Amino acid sequence: MNKKQIIGMIISIAVLVAVFFIPIPMGLNDKGLITIGLLLFFLIMLITEALPVGVICFLCLALLPTLGVTKNLTAGLSGFTNTILFFVLASFGLAEAVTSTPIVQRILHALLKKFGKDVKTCVLAIMVAGALVSSVVTDVPSVVVFMGIGASFLKLFKNEAERQQTAKSLMMGIPIAVMLGGLMTPAGSGINILTIGLLQNLAGIQITFIQWMACGIPIVLVMVPLAWYILTKVFPPAEINKNEIDNYLKTIEVKEKVDSRELKVILIGLIMIFFWLLSSFYPFIEVTVVALLGCVSFFLPGIKILTWERYMKAVSWISFILIGTVLCIANTIVANGVSEWFVNYVLPSSLSFSLMGGVFFVSVMCFVIMLIVPVAPALIGVLTPVIISLAATTGINPALLIIALGLCAGNCYLFPIDTIPLITYTAGYYKMTDMPKAAIWLQIAFVGLATLWLPIAGKLVGLA
């Protein structure tokens, strides 16, 4: 273990032990206080990476009944019965099916051919392609694919200094665009699915595909070109001859005719999206059922896009376990009255918001806390019960505030400490201190856009 892990282990254990000796705050019972201690233990362990993520999750699940905050392990594991977890599993099948065909390359080639007039517009084309793909393919495979594309594009630069200069805007732009694109549909990110699932689980409110898309897409349409503009202003890429770009286009060119394998993936994907949208009008159509049936379709005889072995390798079991654990802890936070206590006793009693003020408060709070707790699933698990209780006291529909939380948590890239930007950061293309120079303006812009647009979108789709 390194020094950071040892310190994290010591602090997390000390915090957990301390809650058994400090006075119980007014309005909270002993189970609630221990739940807070376990929550802090979970967060500190995750932030300091004291143990592997899966091990931390297993430990915390075991501690739920051991510390007496749940009746037994069955009650503690309630989060794993949430259908959202199976949506996440099915989404990995869709992601693997899409990335196993030239669909991504086809989209990128079309955009570069149309808009790739110079290096700056090539960066824009790659970012737009990344955002489009990540709207239906989860973020991790999307950023891995586009990092490879970005690396091949950088090979056009013979001069190492020019390559490094261009790499900054491109390799920061890829994870930012992918994270933004993932906000467009519920299927675009596990964060979106977790947010929707927690709201339904804790408040009985269902956010439909169309409602989420109406909130997310307009913000993304503004943010992606804005991100490109700011990145290329702060880190201007070097320019190369247009002939070099044309030669690169030839290397990524795909057959004009779509082959049968690619066509099958496109058709199944479109059918899934159609039924997901239809579920907004016909609630008996369950989005997870559509996702599971769509995933199964890729394995059927005559289609055979995926094999079970390939699918199992594509699934991020760490994500599955982490999301399930977050759901379990969130359920315990509500069951033991922690969220209600926080709103009634910690937040000012005179706290009152308009709809716009509520969205602003949640957005700012999310970005500030993400600096301390840079683990989006954990942050959502902690804040969702609190925000639902806060909404009840202010008379705001919690769905809109929870959407604001999900959008902001899925858009955290002030520093490359989230999983998505870490993928390009660890490749050595830019420094930890580079990203805030551009990202700070994007986070501020995102708060402003969310504050202005979400109340309008909420009224359009019946959430306000």
Protein backbone atom coordinates (compact mmCIF):
# COMPACT_ATOMS: atom_id res chain seq x y z
CA MET A 1 0.00 0.00 0.00
CA ASN A 2 1.22 3.53 -0.73
CA LYS A 3 1.11 6.44 1.71
CA LYS A 4 -2.21 7.77 0.38
CA GLN A 5 -3.88 4.38 0.81
CA ILE A 6 -2.54 3.90 4.34
CA ILE A 7 -3.70 7.37 5.39
CA GLY A 8 -7.11 6.74 3.79
CA MET A 9 -7.47 3.44 5.63
CA ILE A 10 -6.56 5.00 8.99
CA ILE A 11 -8.85 8.04 8.57
CA SER A 12 -11.83 5.99 7.35
CA ILE A 13 -11.56 3.54 10.26
CA ALA A 14 -11.11 6.39 12.75
CA VAL A 15 -14.24 8.14 11.45
CA LEU A 16 -16.29 4.95 11.63
CA VAL A 17 -15.14 4.22 15.19
CA ALA A 18 -15.69 7.84 16.28
CA VAL A 19 -19.44 7.79 15.59
CA PHE A 20 -19.88 5.25 18.41
CA PHE A 21 -18.46 7.71 20.95
CA ILE A 22 -19.78 11.13 19.94
CA PRO A 23 -23.16 12.46 21.19
CA ILE A 24 -26.12 11.74 18.93
CA PRO A 25 -27.26 15.02 17.28
CA MET A 26 -30.78 16.23 18.00
CA GLY A 27 -33.31 14.75 15.58
CA LEU A 28 -31.14 11.77 14.71
CA ASN A 29 -31.14 8.27 16.21
CA ASP A 30 -28.17 5.97 16.79
CA LYS A 31 -28.76 4.06 13.54
CA GLY A 32 -28.76 7.32 11.62
CA LEU A 33 -25.45 8.42 13.16
CA ILE A 34 -23.81 5.07 12.40
CA THR A 35 -25.16 5.30 8.84
CA ILE A 36 -23.40 8.67 8.45
CA GLY A 37 -20.20 7.12 9.80
CA LEU A 38 -20.45 4.23 7.35
CA LEU A 39 -21.15 6.66 4.50
CA LEU A 40 -18.04 8.72 5.35
CA PHE A 41 -16.04 5.49 5.66
CA PHE A 42 -17.22 4.48 2.16
CA LEU A 43 -16.40 7.87 0.62
CA ILE A 44 -12.94 8.21 2.19
CA MET A 45 -12.02 4.68 1.14
CA LEU A 46 -13.13 5.41 -2.45
CA ILE A 47 -11.38 8.78 -2.69
CA THR A 48 -8.08 7.49 -1.29
CA GLU A 49 -8.38 4.14 -3.12
CA ALA A 50 -7.40 2.43 0.13
CA LEU A 51 -8.61 -0.88 -1.30
CA PRO A 52 -9.82 -1.95 -4.77
CA VAL A 53 -13.28 -0.50 -5.50
CA GLY A 54 -15.01 -3.88 -5.53
CA VAL A 55 -13.45 -4.83 -2.19
CA ILE A 56 -14.59 -1.52 -0.64
CA CYS A 57 -18.13 -2.22 -1.85
CA PHE A 58 -18.14 -5.78 -0.46
CA LEU A 59 -16.81 -4.52 2.88
CA CYS A 60 -19.46 -1.79 3.19
CA LEU A 61 -22.26 -4.19 2.26
CA ALA A 62 -21.07 -6.59 4.96
CA LEU A 63 -20.89 -3.73 7.49
CA LEU A 64 -24.55 -2.71 6.94
CA PRO A 65 -25.99 -5.56 9.06
CA THR A 66 -22.81 -5.96 11.16
CA LEU A 67 -23.12 -2.39 12.47
CA GLY A 68 -26.87 -2.76 12.90
CA VAL A 69 -27.95 -0.11 10.37
CA THR A 70 -30.01 -2.71 8.49
CA LYS A 71 -31.98 -5.60 9.98
CA ASN A 72 -29.99 -8.20 8.05
CA LEU A 73 -27.97 -8.62 4.86
CA THR A 74 -31.12 -9.20 2.80
CA ALA A 75 -32.38 -5.75 3.77
CA GLY A 76 -28.93 -4.29 3.19
CA LEU A 77 -28.76 -5.66 -0.35
CA SER A 78 -32.08 -4.05 -1.36
CA GLY A 79 -30.32 -1.83 -3.90
CA PHE A 80 -29.34 -4.82 -6.00
CA THR A 81 -33.00 -5.56 -6.72
CA ASN A 82 -33.28 -2.28 -8.64
CA THR A 83 -34.02 -2.88 -12.34
CA ILE A 84 -31.60 -0.10 -13.24
CA LEU A 85 -28.68 -2.46 -12.58
CA PHE A 86 -29.90 -4.76 -15.34
CA PHE A 87 -30.23 -1.78 -17.68
CA VAL A 88 -26.54 -1.08 -16.99
CA LEU A 89 -25.63 -4.71 -17.80
CA ALA A 90 -27.63 -4.59 -21.05
CA SER A 91 -26.03 -1.27 -22.03
CA PHE A 92 -22.60 -2.89 -22.05
CA GLY A 93 -23.92 -5.30 -24.69
CA LEU A 94 -25.07 -2.39 -26.87
CA ALA A 95 -21.73 -0.62 -26.39
CA GLU A 96 -19.75 -3.71 -27.39
CA ALA A 97 -21.98 -4.33 -30.43
CA VAL A 98 -21.56 -0.75 -31.68
CA THR A 99 -17.79 -0.62 -31.16
CA SER A 100 -17.32 -4.00 -32.89
CA THR A 101 -18.52 -2.52 -36.20
CA PRO A 102 -17.30 0.48 -38.29
CA ILE A 103 -20.24 2.64 -37.13
CA VAL A 104 -18.04 4.96 -35.05
CA GLN A 105 -15.46 5.27 -37.84
CA ARG A 106 -18.24 5.96 -40.35
CA ILE A 107 -19.64 8.82 -38.24
CA LEU A 108 -16.18 10.29 -37.69
CA HIS A 109 -15.23 10.07 -41.37
CA ALA A 110 -18.44 11.82 -42.44
CA LEU A 111 -17.89 14.67 -39.96
CA LEU A 112 -14.22 15.12 -40.83
CA LYS A 113 -14.98 15.08 -44.56
CA LYS A 114 -17.63 17.76 -44.06
CA PHE A 115 -16.01 19.99 -41.43
CA GLY A 116 -12.33 19.00 -41.18
CA LYS A 117 -10.87 21.96 -43.07
CA ASP A 118 -8.00 22.53 -40.61
CA VAL A 119 -6.75 21.07 -37.32
CA LYS A 120 -9.12 23.18 -35.22
CA THR A 121 -12.20 21.97 -37.09
CA CYS A 122 -10.84 18.40 -37.00
CA VAL A 123 -10.76 18.66 -33.21
CA LEU A 124 -14.37 19.87 -33.33
CA ALA A 125 -15.39 16.99 -35.62
CA ILE A 126 -13.79 14.41 -33.31
CA MET A 127 -15.50 15.98 -30.28
CA VAL A 128 -18.91 16.04 -32.00
CA ALA A 129 -18.49 12.42 -33.11
CA GLY A 130 -17.55 11.44 -29.54
CA ALA A 131 -20.61 13.22 -28.14
CA LEU A 132 -22.95 11.56 -30.66
CA VAL A 133 -21.63 8.06 -30.01
CA SER A 134 -21.65 8.45 -26.23
CA SER A 135 -25.34 9.46 -26.29
CA VAL A 136 -26.19 5.75 -26.63
CA VAL A 137 -22.88 4.03 -25.81
CA THR A 138 -21.59 4.24 -22.24
CA ASP A 139 -18.77 6.69 -21.55
CA VAL A 140 -15.83 4.37 -20.84
CA PRO A 141 -15.82 2.44 -24.15
CA SER A 142 -16.57 5.68 -26.01
CA VAL A 143 -13.57 7.53 -24.58
CA VAL A 144 -11.28 4.53 -25.15
CA VAL A 145 -12.30 4.34 -28.82
CA PHE A 146 -11.89 8.07 -29.42
CA MET A 147 -8.60 8.26 -27.56
CA GLY A 148 -7.30 5.74 -30.08
CA ILE A 149 -8.67 7.86 -32.91
CA GLY A 150 -7.09 10.98 -31.40
CA ALA A 151 -3.74 9.22 -31.04
CA SER A 152 -3.79 8.21 -34.72
CA PHE A 153 -4.63 11.79 -35.72
CA LEU A 154 -1.70 13.13 -33.68
CA LYS A 155 0.69 10.96 -35.71
CA LEU A 156 0.20 13.43 -38.56
CA PHE A 157 2.46 15.84 -36.68
CA LYS A 158 6.11 15.13 -37.43
CA ASN A 159 7.30 17.80 -35.00
CA GLU A 160 7.07 16.55 -31.39
CA ALA A 161 6.45 20.03 -29.96
CA GLU A 162 3.53 20.60 -32.33
CA ARG A 163 2.15 17.16 -31.53
CA GLN A 164 2.23 17.89 -27.80
CA GLN A 165 0.70 21.31 -28.38
CA THR A 166 -2.24 19.82 -30.31
CA ALA A 167 -2.63 16.88 -27.94
CA LYS A 168 -3.69 19.14 -25.08
CA SER A 169 -6.87 20.50 -26.65
CA LEU A 170 -7.68 17.21 -28.42
CA MET A 171 -7.11 14.83 -25.53
CA MET A 172 -8.93 17.04 -23.05
CA GLY A 173 -11.68 17.66 -25.59
CA ILE A 174 -12.39 13.93 -26.10
CA PRO A 175 -13.40 13.05 -22.50
CA ILE A 176 -15.24 16.36 -22.10
CA ALA A 177 -17.25 15.74 -25.30
CA VAL A 178 -17.91 12.12 -24.33
CA MET A 179 -19.15 13.12 -20.88
CA LEU A 180 -21.34 15.84 -22.38
CA GLY A 181 -22.73 13.49 -25.03
CA GLY A 182 -23.54 10.95 -22.34
CA LEU A 183 -25.99 13.45 -20.84
CA MET A 184 -28.24 13.49 -23.92
CA THR A 185 -30.15 10.27 -23.22
CA PRO A 186 -30.63 8.07 -20.14
CA ALA A 187 -28.76 5.31 -22.00
CA GLY A 188 -25.68 7.49 -22.45
CA SER A 189 -24.24 7.01 -18.98
CA GLY A 190 -24.61 4.82 -15.92
CA ILE A 191 -24.82 8.07 -13.94
CA ASN A 192 -28.08 8.95 -15.70
CA ILE A 193 -29.52 5.52 -15.02
CA LEU A 194 -28.47 5.64 -11.37
CA THR A 195 -30.06 9.08 -10.96
CA ILE A 196 -33.36 7.97 -12.52
CA GLY A 197 -33.38 4.73 -10.53
CA LEU A 198 -32.77 6.44 -7.19
CA LEU A 199 -35.56 8.95 -7.77
CA GLN A 200 -37.99 6.18 -8.67
CA ASN A 201 -36.85 4.05 -5.75
CA LEU A 202 -36.93 6.79 -3.11
CA ALA A 203 -39.76 9.04 -4.31
CA GLY A 204 -41.80 6.84 -6.66
CA ILE A 205 -41.33 9.36 -9.51
CA GLN A 206 -40.44 8.12 -13.00
CA ILE A 207 -38.42 10.29 -15.39
CA THR A 208 -39.15 9.26 -18.98
CA PHE A 209 -36.67 9.12 -21.84
CA ILE A 210 -38.21 12.14 -23.53
CA GLN A 211 -38.26 14.18 -20.32
CA TRP A 212 -34.55 13.53 -19.75
CA MET A 213 -33.67 14.25 -23.38
CA ALA A 214 -35.65 17.51 -23.36
CA CYS A 215 -33.58 18.63 -20.38
CA GLY A 216 -30.19 17.37 -21.54
CA ILE A 217 -29.94 17.75 -25.32
CA PRO A 218 -30.28 21.57 -25.58
CA ILE A 219 -27.59 22.05 -22.93
CA VAL A 220 -25.24 19.64 -24.73
CA LEU A 221 -25.85 21.34 -28.10
CA VAL A 222 -24.50 24.56 -26.60
CA MET A 223 -21.80 23.03 -24.42
CA VAL A 224 -19.96 20.90 -27.00
CA PRO A 225 -19.10 23.76 -29.40
CA LEU A 226 -18.44 26.03 -26.41
CA ALA A 227 -16.03 23.45 -24.96
CA TRP A 228 -14.25 23.22 -28.32
CA TYR A 229 -14.01 27.02 -28.60
CA ILE A 230 -12.60 27.48 -25.09
CA LEU A 231 -10.18 24.54 -25.34
CA THR A 232 -8.74 25.70 -28.67
CA LYS A 233 -8.45 29.26 -27.36
CA VAL A 234 -6.67 28.25 -24.16
CA PHE A 235 -4.61 25.51 -25.87
CA PRO A 236 -4.38 26.44 -29.59
CA PRO A 237 -3.52 23.37 -31.71
CA ALA A 238 -0.71 23.53 -34.24
CA GLU A 239 -1.73 23.62 -37.90
CA ILE A 240 -0.64 21.26 -40.66
CA ASN A 241 -1.08 21.13 -44.41
CA LYS A 242 -4.60 20.34 -45.65
CA ASN A 243 -3.12 17.50 -47.73
CA GLU A 244 -2.04 15.77 -44.53
CA ILE A 245 -5.63 15.89 -43.26
CA ASP A 246 -6.90 14.51 -46.58
CA ASN A 247 -4.41 11.65 -46.33
CA TYR A 248 -5.62 10.90 -42.79
CA LEU A 249 -9.20 10.78 -44.08
CA LYS A 250 -8.17 8.04 -46.49
CA THR A 251 -6.77 5.94 -43.64
CA ILE A 252 -10.09 5.94 -41.75
CA GLU A 253 -12.31 5.61 -44.80
CA VAL A 254 -14.83 2.77 -44.60
CA LYS A 255 -16.73 1.04 -47.34
CA GLU A 256 -19.56 3.20 -48.62
CA LYS A 257 -21.92 0.25 -48.51
CA VAL A 258 -23.04 -0.80 -45.02
CA ASP A 259 -22.39 -4.53 -44.54
CA SER A 260 -24.92 -6.92 -43.03
CA ARG A 261 -23.25 -6.99 -39.60
CA GLU A 262 -23.26 -3.21 -39.30
CA LEU A 263 -26.83 -3.03 -40.58
CA LYS A 264 -28.00 -5.50 -37.93
CA VAL A 265 -26.48 -3.38 -35.14
CA ILE A 266 -28.00 -0.19 -36.54
CA LEU A 267 -31.48 -1.75 -36.88
CA ILE A 268 -31.46 -3.28 -33.39
CA GLY A 269 -30.16 -0.02 -31.91
CA LEU A 270 -32.85 2.03 -33.66
CA ILE A 271 -35.58 -0.37 -32.53
CA MET A 272 -34.35 -0.09 -28.94
CA ILE A 273 -34.32 3.71 -29.12
CA PHE A 274 -37.82 3.71 -30.68
CA PHE A 275 -39.26 1.67 -27.81
CA TRP A 276 -37.37 3.71 -25.22
CA LEU A 277 -38.97 6.84 -26.63
CA LEU A 278 -42.35 5.09 -26.83
CA SER A 279 -42.07 4.23 -23.13
CA SER A 280 -42.47 7.96 -22.41
CA PHE A 281 -46.07 7.69 -23.63
CA TYR A 282 -46.84 4.08 -22.68
CA PRO A 283 -45.50 3.39 -19.16
CA PHE A 284 -46.19 -0.35 -19.48
CA ILE A 285 -43.16 -0.47 -21.81
CA GLU A 286 -40.28 -0.82 -19.36
CA VAL A 287 -36.97 0.62 -20.53
CA THR A 288 -34.98 -2.14 -18.84
CA VAL A 289 -37.04 -4.84 -20.55
CA VAL A 290 -36.34 -3.16 -23.91
CA ALA A 291 -32.63 -3.00 -23.07
CA LEU A 292 -32.48 -6.68 -22.07
CA LEU A 293 -34.36 -7.84 -25.16
CA GLY A 294 -32.15 -5.66 -27.37
CA CYS A 295 -29.03 -7.10 -25.75
CA VAL A 296 -30.32 -10.66 -26.23
CA SER A 297 -30.95 -9.92 -29.92
CA PHE A 298 -27.22 -9.50 -30.53
CA PHE A 299 -26.68 -13.15 -29.56
CA LEU A 300 -29.48 -14.75 -31.61
CA PRO A 301 -28.76 -17.23 -34.43
CA GLY A 302 -28.70 -15.42 -37.75
CA ILE A 303 -27.57 -12.21 -36.03
CA LYS A 304 -24.62 -13.35 -33.88
CA ILE A 305 -23.06 -9.95 -33.31
CA LEU A 306 -21.88 -10.96 -29.84
CA THR A 307 -20.72 -14.12 -28.14
CA TRP A 308 -21.20 -14.66 -24.43
CA GLU A 309 -17.43 -14.70 -23.85
CA ARG A 310 -17.00 -11.37 -25.63
CA TYR A 311 -19.90 -9.84 -23.71
CA MET A 312 -18.53 -10.95 -20.34
CA LYS A 313 -15.21 -9.28 -21.14
CA ALA A 314 -17.02 -6.07 -22.14
CA VAL A 315 -19.02 -5.76 -18.92
CA SER A 316 -17.53 -3.49 -16.26
CA TRP A 317 -18.38 -5.52 -13.17
CA ILE A 318 -16.79 -2.86 -11.00
CA SER A 319 -19.40 -0.35 -12.26
CA PHE A 320 -22.18 -2.87 -11.60
CA ILE A 321 -21.02 -3.53 -8.02
CA LEU A 322 -20.36 0.17 -7.29
CA ILE A 323 -23.78 1.31 -8.54
CA GLY A 324 -25.52 -1.48 -6.63
CA THR A 325 -23.66 -0.57 -3.43
CA VAL A 326 -24.52 3.12 -3.83
CA LEU A 327 -28.20 2.17 -4.21
CA CYS A 328 -28.00 0.07 -1.03
CA ILE A 329 -26.40 2.86 1.00
CA ALA A 330 -28.87 5.44 -0.37
CA ASN A 331 -31.78 3.22 0.71
CA THR A 332 -30.25 2.97 4.19
CA ILE A 333 -29.77 6.75 4.40
CA VAL A 334 -33.51 7.22 3.79
CA ALA A 335 -34.65 4.31 5.98
CA ASN A 336 -32.67 5.61 8.97
CA GLY A 337 -33.90 9.21 8.60
CA VAL A 338 -30.54 10.78 7.70
CA SER A 339 -31.77 12.77 4.69
CA GLU A 340 -34.78 14.11 6.59
CA TRP A 341 -32.54 15.08 9.53
CA PHE A 342 -30.11 16.88 7.21
CA VAL A 343 -32.86 19.02 5.69
CA ASN A 344 -34.65 19.74 8.98
CA TYR A 345 -31.65 20.28 11.27
CA VAL A 346 -28.56 21.05 9.15
CA LEU A 347 -29.88 23.28 6.36
CA PRO A 348 -31.22 26.70 7.44
CA SER A 349 -34.89 26.44 8.52
CA SER A 350 -35.78 29.51 6.48
CA LEU A 351 -34.38 28.02 3.26
CA SER A 352 -36.73 28.75 0.38
CA PHE A 353 -36.20 28.51 -3.36
CA SER A 354 -37.87 29.37 -6.61
CA LEU A 355 -37.58 26.65 -9.23
CA MET A 356 -34.68 28.47 -10.88
CA GLY A 357 -33.02 29.10 -7.52
CA GLY A 358 -33.37 25.44 -6.60
CA VAL A 359 -31.68 24.30 -9.82
CA PHE A 360 -28.88 26.83 -9.27
CA PHE A 361 -28.38 25.71 -5.67
CA VAL A 362 -28.23 22.02 -6.59
CA SER A 363 -25.89 22.64 -9.56
CA VAL A 364 -23.41 24.73 -7.55
CA MET A 365 -23.57 22.35 -4.58
CA CYS A 366 -22.86 19.40 -6.86
CA PHE A 367 -19.79 20.96 -8.49
CA VAL A 368 -18.40 22.16 -5.14
CA ILE A 369 -18.85 18.79 -3.43
CA MET A 370 -17.36 16.99 -6.44
CA LEU A 371 -14.06 18.74 -5.61
CA ILE A 372 -14.08 16.87 -2.29
CA VAL A 373 -15.94 13.71 -3.36
CA PRO A 374 -14.87 13.12 -6.98
CA VAL A 375 -16.87 9.89 -7.27
CA ALA A 376 -20.08 10.66 -9.15
CA PRO A 377 -22.08 7.51 -8.23
CA ALA A 378 -21.28 7.98 -4.54
CA LEU A 379 -22.15 11.69 -4.70
CA ILE A 380 -25.51 10.95 -6.30
CA GLY A 381 -26.23 8.30 -3.69
CA VAL A 382 -25.48 10.79 -0.90
CA LEU A 383 -27.30 13.82 -2.31
CA THR A 384 -30.41 12.28 -3.91
CA PRO A 385 -32.21 11.53 -0.61
CA VAL A 386 -31.29 14.99 0.70
CA ILE A 387 -32.50 16.77 -2.44
CA ILE A 388 -35.78 14.81 -2.45
CA SER A 389 -36.39 15.91 1.15
CA LEU A 390 -35.36 19.48 0.31
CA ALA A 391 -37.78 19.53 -2.64
CA ALA A 392 -40.61 18.44 -0.34
CA THR A 393 -39.97 21.37 2.00
CA THR A 394 -39.73 23.94 -0.81
CA GLY A 395 -42.62 22.64 -2.93
CA ILE A 396 -40.44 21.98 -5.99
CA ASN A 397 -40.90 18.84 -8.08
CA PRO A 398 -37.87 16.72 -7.03
CA ALA A 399 -37.54 15.28 -10.55
CA LEU A 400 -36.13 18.52 -11.96
CA LEU A 401 -33.65 18.98 -9.11
CA ILE A 402 -32.53 15.35 -9.44
CA ILE A 403 -32.05 15.80 -13.20
CA ALA A 404 -29.88 18.85 -12.42
CA LEU A 405 -27.88 16.69 -9.99
CA GLY A 406 -27.44 13.91 -12.55
CA LEU A 407 -26.41 16.27 -15.35
CA CYS A 408 -23.85 18.08 -13.18
CA ALA A 409 -22.43 14.89 -11.64
CA GLY A 410 -21.98 13.46 -15.13
CA ASN A 411 -20.21 16.63 -16.25
CA CYS A 412 -17.42 16.80 -13.67
CA TYR A 413 -14.06 17.41 -15.33
CA LEU A 414 -12.61 20.42 -13.51
CA PHE A 415 -9.69 18.13 -12.69
CA PRO A 416 -8.98 14.84 -14.47
CA ILE A 417 -9.88 12.75 -11.41
CA ASP A 418 -13.08 11.18 -12.71
CA THR A 419 -12.71 7.82 -14.50
CA ILE A 420 -13.43 9.28 -17.96
CA PRO A 421 -10.83 12.10 -18.16
CA LEU A 422 -8.37 9.89 -16.24
CA ILE A 423 -8.22 7.60 -19.27
CA THR A 424 -6.64 10.29 -21.46
CA TYR A 425 -4.77 11.97 -18.57
CA THR A 426 -2.84 8.83 -17.61
CA ALA A 427 -1.61 8.57 -21.23
CA GLY A 428 0.50 11.67 -20.49
CA TYR A 429 -0.97 14.12 -23.00
CA TYR A 430 -1.54 16.93 -20.47
CA LYS A 431 -0.87 17.86 -16.83
CA MET A 432 -3.31 17.83 -13.91
CA THR A 433 -3.10 21.64 -13.76
CA ASP A 434 -3.88 22.08 -17.47
CA MET A 435 -7.51 21.02 -17.38
CA PRO A 436 -8.84 23.64 -14.90
CA LYS A 437 -7.56 26.46 -17.13
CA ALA A 438 -10.32 25.65 -19.62
CA ALA A 439 -12.73 23.52 -17.58
CA ILE A 440 -13.48 26.15 -14.93
CA TRP A 441 -15.23 28.27 -17.57
CA LEU A 442 -17.15 25.24 -18.82
CA GLN A 443 -18.38 24.34 -15.32
CA ILE A 444 -19.55 27.93 -14.77
CA ALA A 445 -21.27 27.95 -18.17
CA PHE A 446 -22.94 24.63 -17.38
CA VAL A 447 -24.38 25.97 -14.12
CA GLY A 448 -25.73 29.02 -15.97
CA LEU A 449 -27.26 26.96 -18.78
CA ALA A 450 -28.82 24.44 -16.39
CA THR A 451 -30.28 27.24 -14.27
CA LEU A 452 -31.82 28.97 -17.28
CA TRP A 453 -32.94 25.95 -19.31
CA LEU A 454 -34.13 23.29 -16.86
CA PRO A 455 -37.08 25.33 -15.47
CA ILE A 456 -38.22 25.97 -19.07
CA ALA A 457 -37.74 22.33 -20.07
CA GLY A 458 -39.53 21.23 -16.92
CA LYS A 459 -42.62 23.22 -17.89
CA LEU A 460 -42.52 21.84 -21.45
CA VAL A 461 -42.46 18.18 -20.32
CA GLY A 462 -44.58 18.40 -17.20
CA LEU A 463 -41.90 18.42 -14.52
CA ALA A 464 -42.55 21.93 -13.23
